[in-house]
PDB file of C-alpha atoms and ligand atoms in Angstrom:
ATOM      1  CA  MET A   1      67.558   4.519-112.652  1.00 68.00           C
ATOM      2  CA  LYS A   2      68.152   6.183-109.292  1.00 81.00           C
ATOM      3  CA  MET A   3      70.301   4.225-107.092  1.00 90.00           C
ATOM      4  CA  LYS A   4      68.783   3.877-103.081  1.00 96.00           C
ATOM      5  CA  ILE A   5      71.537   5.502-101.125  1.00 97.00           C
ATOM      6  CA  LEU A   6      71.698   5.250 -97.171  1.00 98.00           C
ATOM      7  CA  VAL A   7      74.211   7.640 -95.103  1.00 98.00           C
ATOM      8  CA  VAL A   8      74.824   6.034 -91.667  1.00 98.00           C
ATOM      9  CA  TYR A   9      76.967   7.765 -89.012  1.00 98.00           C
ATOM     10  CA  TYR A  10      78.102   8.228 -85.342  1.00 98.00           C
ATOM     11  CA  SER A  11      79.343  11.837 -84.282  1.00 98.00           C
ATOM     12  CA  LEU A  12      80.247  12.812 -80.800  1.00 97.00           C
ATOM     13  CA  THR A  13      81.074  16.684 -81.533  1.00 97.00           C
ATOM     14  CA  GLY A  14      79.320  16.973 -85.041  1.00 98.00           C
ATOM     15  CA  ASN A  15      82.607  16.843 -87.614  1.00 98.00           C
ATOM     16  CA  THR A  16      80.950  13.295 -88.925  1.00 98.00           C
ATOM     17  CA  ARG A  17      77.475  14.462 -88.697  1.00 98.00           C
ATOM     18  CA  LEU A  18      78.292  17.505 -90.809  1.00 98.00           C
ATOM     19  CA  ILE A  19      80.244  15.713 -93.461  1.00 98.00           C
ATOM     20  CA  ALA A  20      77.231  13.000 -93.141  1.00 98.00           C
ATOM     21  CA  GLU A  21      74.392  15.590 -93.502  1.00 98.00           C
ATOM     22  CA  THR A  22      75.939  17.325 -96.310  1.00 98.00           C
ATOM     23  CA  ALA A  23      76.505  14.094 -98.641  1.00 98.00           C
ATOM     24  CA  ALA A  24      72.732  12.669 -97.574  1.00 98.00           C
ATOM     25  CA  ARG A  25      71.815  16.107 -98.859  1.00 97.00           C
ATOM     26  CA  LYS A  26      73.829  16.199-102.143  1.00 96.00           C
ATOM     27  CA  LEU A  27      72.999  12.316-102.661  1.00 96.00           C
ATOM     28  CA  GLY A  28      69.261  12.558-102.001  1.00 96.00           C
ATOM     29  CA  ALA A  29      70.114  10.000 -99.499  1.00 97.00           C
ATOM     30  CA  GLU A  30      68.391   8.524 -96.116  1.00 98.00           C
ATOM     31  CA  ILE A  31      70.457   9.162 -93.335  1.00 98.00           C
ATOM     32  CA  GLU A  32      70.899   7.362 -90.008  1.00 98.00           C
ATOM     33  CA  GLU A  33      72.887   8.384 -86.657  1.00 98.00           C
ATOM     34  CA  LEU A  34      73.856   5.724 -84.603  1.00 98.00           C
ATOM     35  CA  ARG A  35      73.104   6.541 -81.194  1.00 97.00           C
ATOM     36  CA  ASP A  36      75.946   4.696 -78.684  1.00 96.00           C
ATOM     37  CA  ARG A  37      73.909   3.816 -75.228  1.00 94.00           C
ATOM     38  CA  LYS A  38      76.946   4.471 -73.459  1.00 94.00           C
ATOM     39  CA  SER A  39      77.903   8.250 -72.353  1.00 92.00           C
ATOM     40  CA  ARG A  40      80.402   9.426 -74.178  1.00 95.00           C
ATOM     41  CA  ILE A  41      80.590  12.885 -72.697  1.00 93.00           C
ATOM     42  CA  GLY A  42      83.524  14.863 -70.808  1.00 95.00           C
ATOM     43  CA  ILE A  43      86.616  13.320 -69.607  1.00 95.00           C
ATOM     44  CA  ARG A  44      85.203   9.998 -68.241  1.00 94.00           C
ATOM     45  CA  GLY A  45      83.592   9.512 -71.829  1.00 94.00           C
ATOM     46  CA  PHE A  46      87.050  10.928 -73.589  1.00 95.00           C
ATOM     47  CA  VAL A  47      88.823   8.290 -71.498  1.00 95.00           C
ATOM     48  CA  THR A  48      86.543   5.491 -72.089  1.00 96.00           C
ATOM     49  CA  GLY A  49      85.601   6.062 -75.577  1.00 96.00           C
ATOM     50  CA  GLY A  50      89.379   5.926 -76.409  1.00 96.00           C
ATOM     51  CA  LEU A  51      90.055   2.653 -74.544  1.00 97.00           C
ATOM     52  CA  ASP A  52      86.894   0.899 -75.734  1.00 97.00           C
ATOM     53  CA  SER A  53      87.656   1.692 -79.557  1.00 97.00           C
ATOM     54  CA  LEU A  54      91.320   1.052 -78.721  1.00 97.00           C
ATOM     55  CA  ARG A  55      90.444  -2.461 -77.346  1.00 97.00           C
ATOM     56  CA  LYS A  56      87.598  -2.770 -80.336  1.00 97.00           C
ATOM     57  CA  LYS A  57      84.822  -2.793 -78.180  1.00 98.00           C
ATOM     58  CA  ARG A  58      81.030  -2.938 -79.924  1.00 98.00           C
ATOM     59  CA  ALA A  59      78.921  -0.414 -78.494  1.00 97.00           C
ATOM     60  CA  GLU A  60      75.662  -1.279 -77.647  1.00 96.00           C
ATOM     61  CA  LEU A  61      73.355   0.492 -79.908  1.00 97.00           C
ATOM     62  CA  ALA A  62      69.663   1.706 -80.340  1.00 93.00           C
ATOM     63  CA  PRO A  63      67.971  -0.132 -82.821  1.00 94.00           C
ATOM     64  CA  PRO A  64      68.698   1.502 -86.655  1.00 95.00           C
ATOM     65  CA  ARG A  65      65.547   2.651 -88.226  1.00 97.00           C
ATOM     66  CA  TYR A  66      66.974   1.514 -91.859  1.00 98.00           C
ATOM     67  CA  ASP A  67      67.657  -1.736 -92.961  1.00 97.00           C
ATOM     68  CA  ILE A  68      70.743  -2.067 -95.590  1.00 97.00           C
ATOM     69  CA  ARG A  69      69.063  -4.679 -97.537  1.00 97.00           C
ATOM     70  CA  ASP A  70      66.944  -1.950 -98.801  1.00 97.00           C
ATOM     71  CA  TYR A  71      69.905   0.309-100.356  1.00 97.00           C
ATOM     72  CA  ASP A  72      72.138  -0.014-103.517  1.00 96.00           C
ATOM     73  CA  LEU A  73      74.559   1.933-101.768  1.00 97.00           C
ATOM     74  CA  VAL A  74      75.629   2.260 -98.271  1.00 98.00           C
ATOM     75  CA  LEU A  75      77.781   5.350 -96.408  1.00 98.00           C
ATOM     76  CA  VAL A  76      79.209   4.966 -93.238  1.00 98.00           C
ATOM     77  CA  GLY A  77      81.146   7.565 -91.443  1.00 98.00           C
ATOM     78  CA  THR A  78      82.995   7.672 -87.864  1.00 98.00           C
ATOM     79  CA  PRO A  79      85.278   9.752 -86.015  1.00 98.00           C
ATOM     80  CA  VAL A  80      88.612   8.505 -85.529  1.00 98.00           C
ATOM     81  CA  TRP A  81      89.221   7.463 -81.554  1.00 98.00           C
ATOM     82  CA  ALA A  82      92.341   6.276 -80.538  1.00 98.00           C
ATOM     83  CA  TRP A  83      93.407   5.405 -84.085  1.00 98.00           C
ATOM     84  CA  ASN A  84      90.423   3.117 -84.791  1.00 98.00           C
ATOM     85  CA  MET A  85      86.775   3.736 -85.032  1.00 98.00           C
ATOM     86  CA  ALA A  86      84.100   4.503 -82.840  1.00 98.00           C
ATOM     87  CA  PRO A  87      82.778   1.545 -80.814  1.00 98.00           C
ATOM     88  CA  ALA A  88      79.188   2.432 -82.142  1.00 98.00           C
ATOM     89  CA  VAL A  89      80.296   2.128 -86.014  1.00 98.00           C
ATOM     90  CA  ARG A  90      82.504  -1.281 -85.116  1.00 98.00           C
ATOM     91  CA  ALA A  91      78.826  -2.353 -83.599  1.00 98.00           C
ATOM     92  CA  TYR A  92      77.048  -1.468 -86.676  1.00 98.00           C
ATOM     93  CA  LEU A  93      79.426  -2.665 -89.095  1.00 98.00           C
ATOM     94  CA  THR A  94      79.873  -6.190 -87.785  1.00 98.00           C
ATOM     95  CA  GLY A  95      77.588  -8.954 -89.024  1.00 91.00           C
ATOM     96  CA  ARG A  96      75.531  -6.976 -91.334  1.00 96.00           C
ATOM     97  CA  PRO A  97      74.859  -8.580 -94.475  1.00 96.00           C
ATOM     98  CA  TRP A  98      77.174  -6.671 -96.662  1.00 97.00           C
ATOM     99  CA  GLU A  99      77.309  -9.279 -99.482  1.00 96.00           C
ATOM    100  CA  GLY A 100      76.391  -7.935-102.761  1.00 94.00           C
ATOM    101  CA  LYS A 101      76.110  -4.243-101.327  1.00 96.00           C
ATOM    102  CA  SER A 102      78.256  -1.364-102.511  1.00 97.00           C
ATOM    103  CA  VAL A 103      79.644   0.559 -99.728  1.00 98.00           C
ATOM    104  CA  ALA A 104      81.714   4.149 -99.237  1.00 98.00           C
ATOM    105  CA  LEU A 105      83.324   4.560 -96.056  1.00 98.00           C
ATOM    106  CA  PHE A 106      84.778   8.007 -94.286  1.00 98.00           C
ATOM    107  CA  CYS A 107      86.042   9.188 -91.386  1.00 98.00           C
ATOM    108  CA  THR A 108      86.825  12.600 -89.643  1.00 98.00           C
ATOM    109  CA  THR A 109      89.811  12.986 -87.526  1.00 98.00           C
ATOM    110  CA  GLY A 110      92.575  15.313 -86.179  1.00 98.00           C
ATOM    111  CA  GLY A 111      95.095  14.231 -88.399  1.00 97.00           C
ATOM    112  CA  THR A 112      96.067  10.389 -87.289  1.00 98.00           C
ATOM    113  CA  GLY A 113      94.756   6.434 -87.412  1.00 98.00           C
ATOM    114  CA  GLN A 114      92.585   7.436 -90.629  1.00 98.00           C
ATOM    115  CA  GLN A 115      93.899   4.567 -92.837  1.00 98.00           C
ATOM    116  CA  LYS A 116      94.047   2.150 -89.844  1.00 98.00           C
ATOM    117  CA  THR A 117      90.673   3.104 -89.253  1.00 98.00           C
ATOM    118  CA  LEU A 118      89.363   3.048 -92.757  1.00 98.00           C
ATOM    119  CA  ASP A 119      91.168  -0.313 -93.270  1.00 98.00           C
ATOM    120  CA  GLY A 120      89.158  -1.562 -90.155  1.00 98.00           C
ATOM    121  CA  MET A 121      85.939  -0.553 -91.411  1.00 98.00           C
ATOM    122  CA  ALA A 122      86.757  -2.717 -94.698  1.00 98.00           C
ATOM    123  CA  ALA A 123      87.549  -5.558 -92.933  1.00 98.00           C
ATOM    124  CA  LEU A 124      84.058  -5.489 -91.540  1.00 98.00           C
ATOM    125  CA  VAL A 125      82.234  -4.943 -94.791  1.00 98.00           C
ATOM    126  CA  SER A 126      84.075  -7.349 -96.620  1.00 96.00           C
ATOM    127  CA  PRO A 127      82.771  -8.929 -99.204  1.00 96.00           C
ATOM    128  CA  ALA A 128      81.113  -5.504 -99.883  1.00 97.00           C
ATOM    129  CA  ARG A 129      82.332  -3.608-102.928  1.00 97.00           C
ATOM    130  CA  ILE A 130      84.098  -0.686-101.744  1.00 97.00           C
ATOM    131  CA  LEU A 131      83.469   2.495-104.116  1.00 97.00           C
ATOM    132  CA  GLY A 132      85.411   4.833-102.152  1.00 97.00           C
ATOM    133  CA  ARG A 133      87.335   5.513 -98.609  1.00 97.00           C
ATOM    134  CA  GLU A 134      88.206   9.198 -97.587  1.00 98.00           C
ATOM    135  CA  ALA A 135      89.437  10.790 -94.667  1.00 98.00           C
ATOM    136  CA  PHE A 136      88.432  14.646 -93.337  1.00 98.00           C
ATOM    137  CA  CYS A 137      90.991  16.072 -91.416  1.00 98.00           C
ATOM    138  CA  ARG A 138      90.434  19.003 -88.784  1.00 98.00           C
ATOM    139  CA  VAL A 139      86.892  19.416 -90.136  1.00 98.00           C
ATOM    140  CA  GLU A 140      85.961  22.043 -87.334  1.00 98.00           C
ATOM    141  CA  ARG A 141      89.083  24.137 -88.256  1.00 98.00           C
ATOM    142  CA  ASN A 142      88.453  23.911 -91.889  1.00 97.00           C
ATOM    143  CA  PRO A 143      84.998  22.853 -93.058  1.00 97.00           C
ATOM    144  CA  ALA A 144      84.958  24.688 -96.562  1.00 97.00           C
ATOM    145  CA  GLU A 145      87.885  22.892 -97.269  1.00 98.00           C
ATOM    146  CA  ASN A 146      86.708  19.448 -96.293  1.00 98.00           C
ATOM    147  CA  LEU A 147      83.009  19.835 -97.778  1.00 98.00           C
ATOM    148  CA  ALA A 148      85.046  20.696-101.337  1.00 98.00           C
ATOM    149  CA  ARG A 149      86.766  17.441-100.372  1.00 98.00           C
ATOM    150  CA  LEU A 150      83.594  15.844 -99.936  1.00 98.00           C
ATOM    151  CA  ASN A 151      82.194  17.108-103.475  1.00 97.00           C
ATOM    152  CA  LYS A 152      84.810  15.986-105.135  1.00 97.00           C
ATOM    153  CA  TRP A 153      84.970  12.264-103.465  1.00 97.00           C
ATOM    154  CA  LEU A 154      81.032  11.859-104.103  1.00 97.00           C
ATOM    155  CA  ALA A 155      81.099  13.058-107.772  1.00 95.00           C
ATOM    156  CA  ALA A 156      83.956  10.421-107.907  1.00 93.00           C
ATOM    157  CA  MET A 157      81.707   7.615-107.016  1.00 89.00           C
ATOM    158  CA  VAL A 158      78.346   8.711-107.837  1.00 85.00           C
ATOM    159  CA  ASN A 159      76.754  11.436-109.854  1.00 72.00           C
ATOM    160  CA  PRO A 160      74.909  13.553-107.079  1.00 56.00           C
ATOM    161  CA  ASP A 161      73.076  15.726-109.743  1.00 58.00           C
ATOM    162  CA  GLU A 162      71.635  12.536-111.161  1.00 59.00           C
ATOM    163  CA  GLU A 163      71.125  10.973-107.814  1.00 56.00           C
ATOM    164  CA  LYS A 164      68.989  14.195-106.733  1.00 55.00           C
ATOM    165  CA  LYS A 165      66.548  13.639-110.009  1.00 54.00           C
TER     166      LYS A 165
HETATM  167  C1  FMN B 201      87.798   9.480 -77.493  1.00 78.00           C
HETATM  168  C2  FMN B 201      88.781  10.454 -78.948  1.00 78.00           C
HETATM  169  C3  FMN B 201      89.672   9.639 -79.269  1.00 78.00           C
HETATM  170  C4  FMN B 201      90.036  10.285 -80.547  1.00 78.00           C
HETATM  171  N1  FMN B 201      91.472   9.728 -80.768  1.00 78.00           N
HETATM  172  C5  FMN B 201      92.027  10.509 -82.232  1.00 78.00           C
HETATM  173  C6  FMN B 201      93.032  10.041 -82.566  1.00 78.00           C
HETATM  174  O1  FMN B 201      93.366   9.031 -82.581  1.00 78.00           O
HETATM  175  N2  FMN B 201      93.690  10.777 -84.039  1.00 78.00           N
HETATM  176  C7  FMN B 201      93.230  11.604 -84.332  1.00 78.00           C
HETATM  177  O2  FMN B 201      93.579  12.151 -85.097  1.00 78.00           O
HETATM  178  N3  FMN B 201      92.073  12.195 -83.786  1.00 78.00           N
HETATM  179  C8  FMN B 201      91.661  11.918 -82.364  1.00 78.00           C
HETATM  180  N4  FMN B 201      90.435  12.449 -81.891  1.00 78.00           N
HETATM  181  C9  FMN B 201      89.427  13.650 -82.647  1.00 78.00           C
HETATM  182  C10 FMN B 201      88.265  13.192 -83.463  1.00 78.00           C
HETATM  183  O3  FMN B 201      88.794  11.908 -84.516  1.00 78.00           O
HETATM  184  C11 FMN B 201      88.045  14.377 -84.193  1.00 78.00           C
HETATM  185  O4  FMN B 201      87.823  15.583 -83.787  1.00 78.00           O
HETATM  186  C12 FMN B 201      86.793  13.621 -84.930  1.00 78.00           C
HETATM  187  O5  FMN B 201      86.751  15.018 -86.242  1.00 78.00           O
HETATM  188  C13 FMN B 201      85.525  13.781 -84.200  1.00 78.00           C
HETATM  189  O6  FMN B 201      84.040  13.433 -85.105  1.00 78.00           O
HETATM  190  P1  FMN B 201      82.807  13.884 -84.382  1.00 78.00           P
HETATM  191  O7  FMN B 201      82.942  15.715 -84.337  1.00 78.00           O
HETATM  192  O8  FMN B 201      81.860  13.358 -85.482  1.00 78.00           O
HETATM  193  O9  FMN B 201      82.820  13.184 -82.808  1.00 78.00           O
HETATM  194  C14 FMN B 201      89.666  11.687 -81.007  1.00 78.00           C
HETATM  195  C15 FMN B 201      88.210  12.323 -80.318  1.00 78.00           C
HETATM  196  C16 FMN B 201      87.893  11.552 -78.997  1.00 78.00           C
HETATM  197  C17 FMN B 201      86.716  12.151 -78.486  1.00 78.00           C
END
């Protein structure tokens, strides 16, 4: 039977969006973009975004459209901000009914903080079953390489052709 899959992500500059949209298309999944009510634009947004992430703050989110209870597998993606997940993703992951869910976690990064970020996400979705975790580095510079990596990652978790039927 076809699995119901949801891809949830936050993205400021498009890298995580590219991975999330590609994954959703390949899996025939619904997609949810998280909206942080705080502006993260410009130097001020960069600094407060980094500080809020470092301090493990949770963003105020616009209400999500989809409910994880309706899905078998939920993929969640974040950019790495100051070696942590973005505040929008921390807010989303915190306190949701993860018990009994299968989850796959990913981040996009300039090259540092990916393990710490994925560990932090894994802790928040406990006791969910984590099917996979993956980091995509410098997506804006190496999109083709990262999309190939995504294909391999998805294929190791689910059969994408099977899911599209
Ligand atoms: C506020 C802020 C903090 C960041 N901190 C890090 C970091 O600690 N390590 C890193 O490798 N990249 C860092 N980056 C770069 C992003 O992780 C990277 O560009 C990511 O792919 C952006 O995803 P997005 O385009 O989906 O927003 C930071 C970017 C921002 C805006």
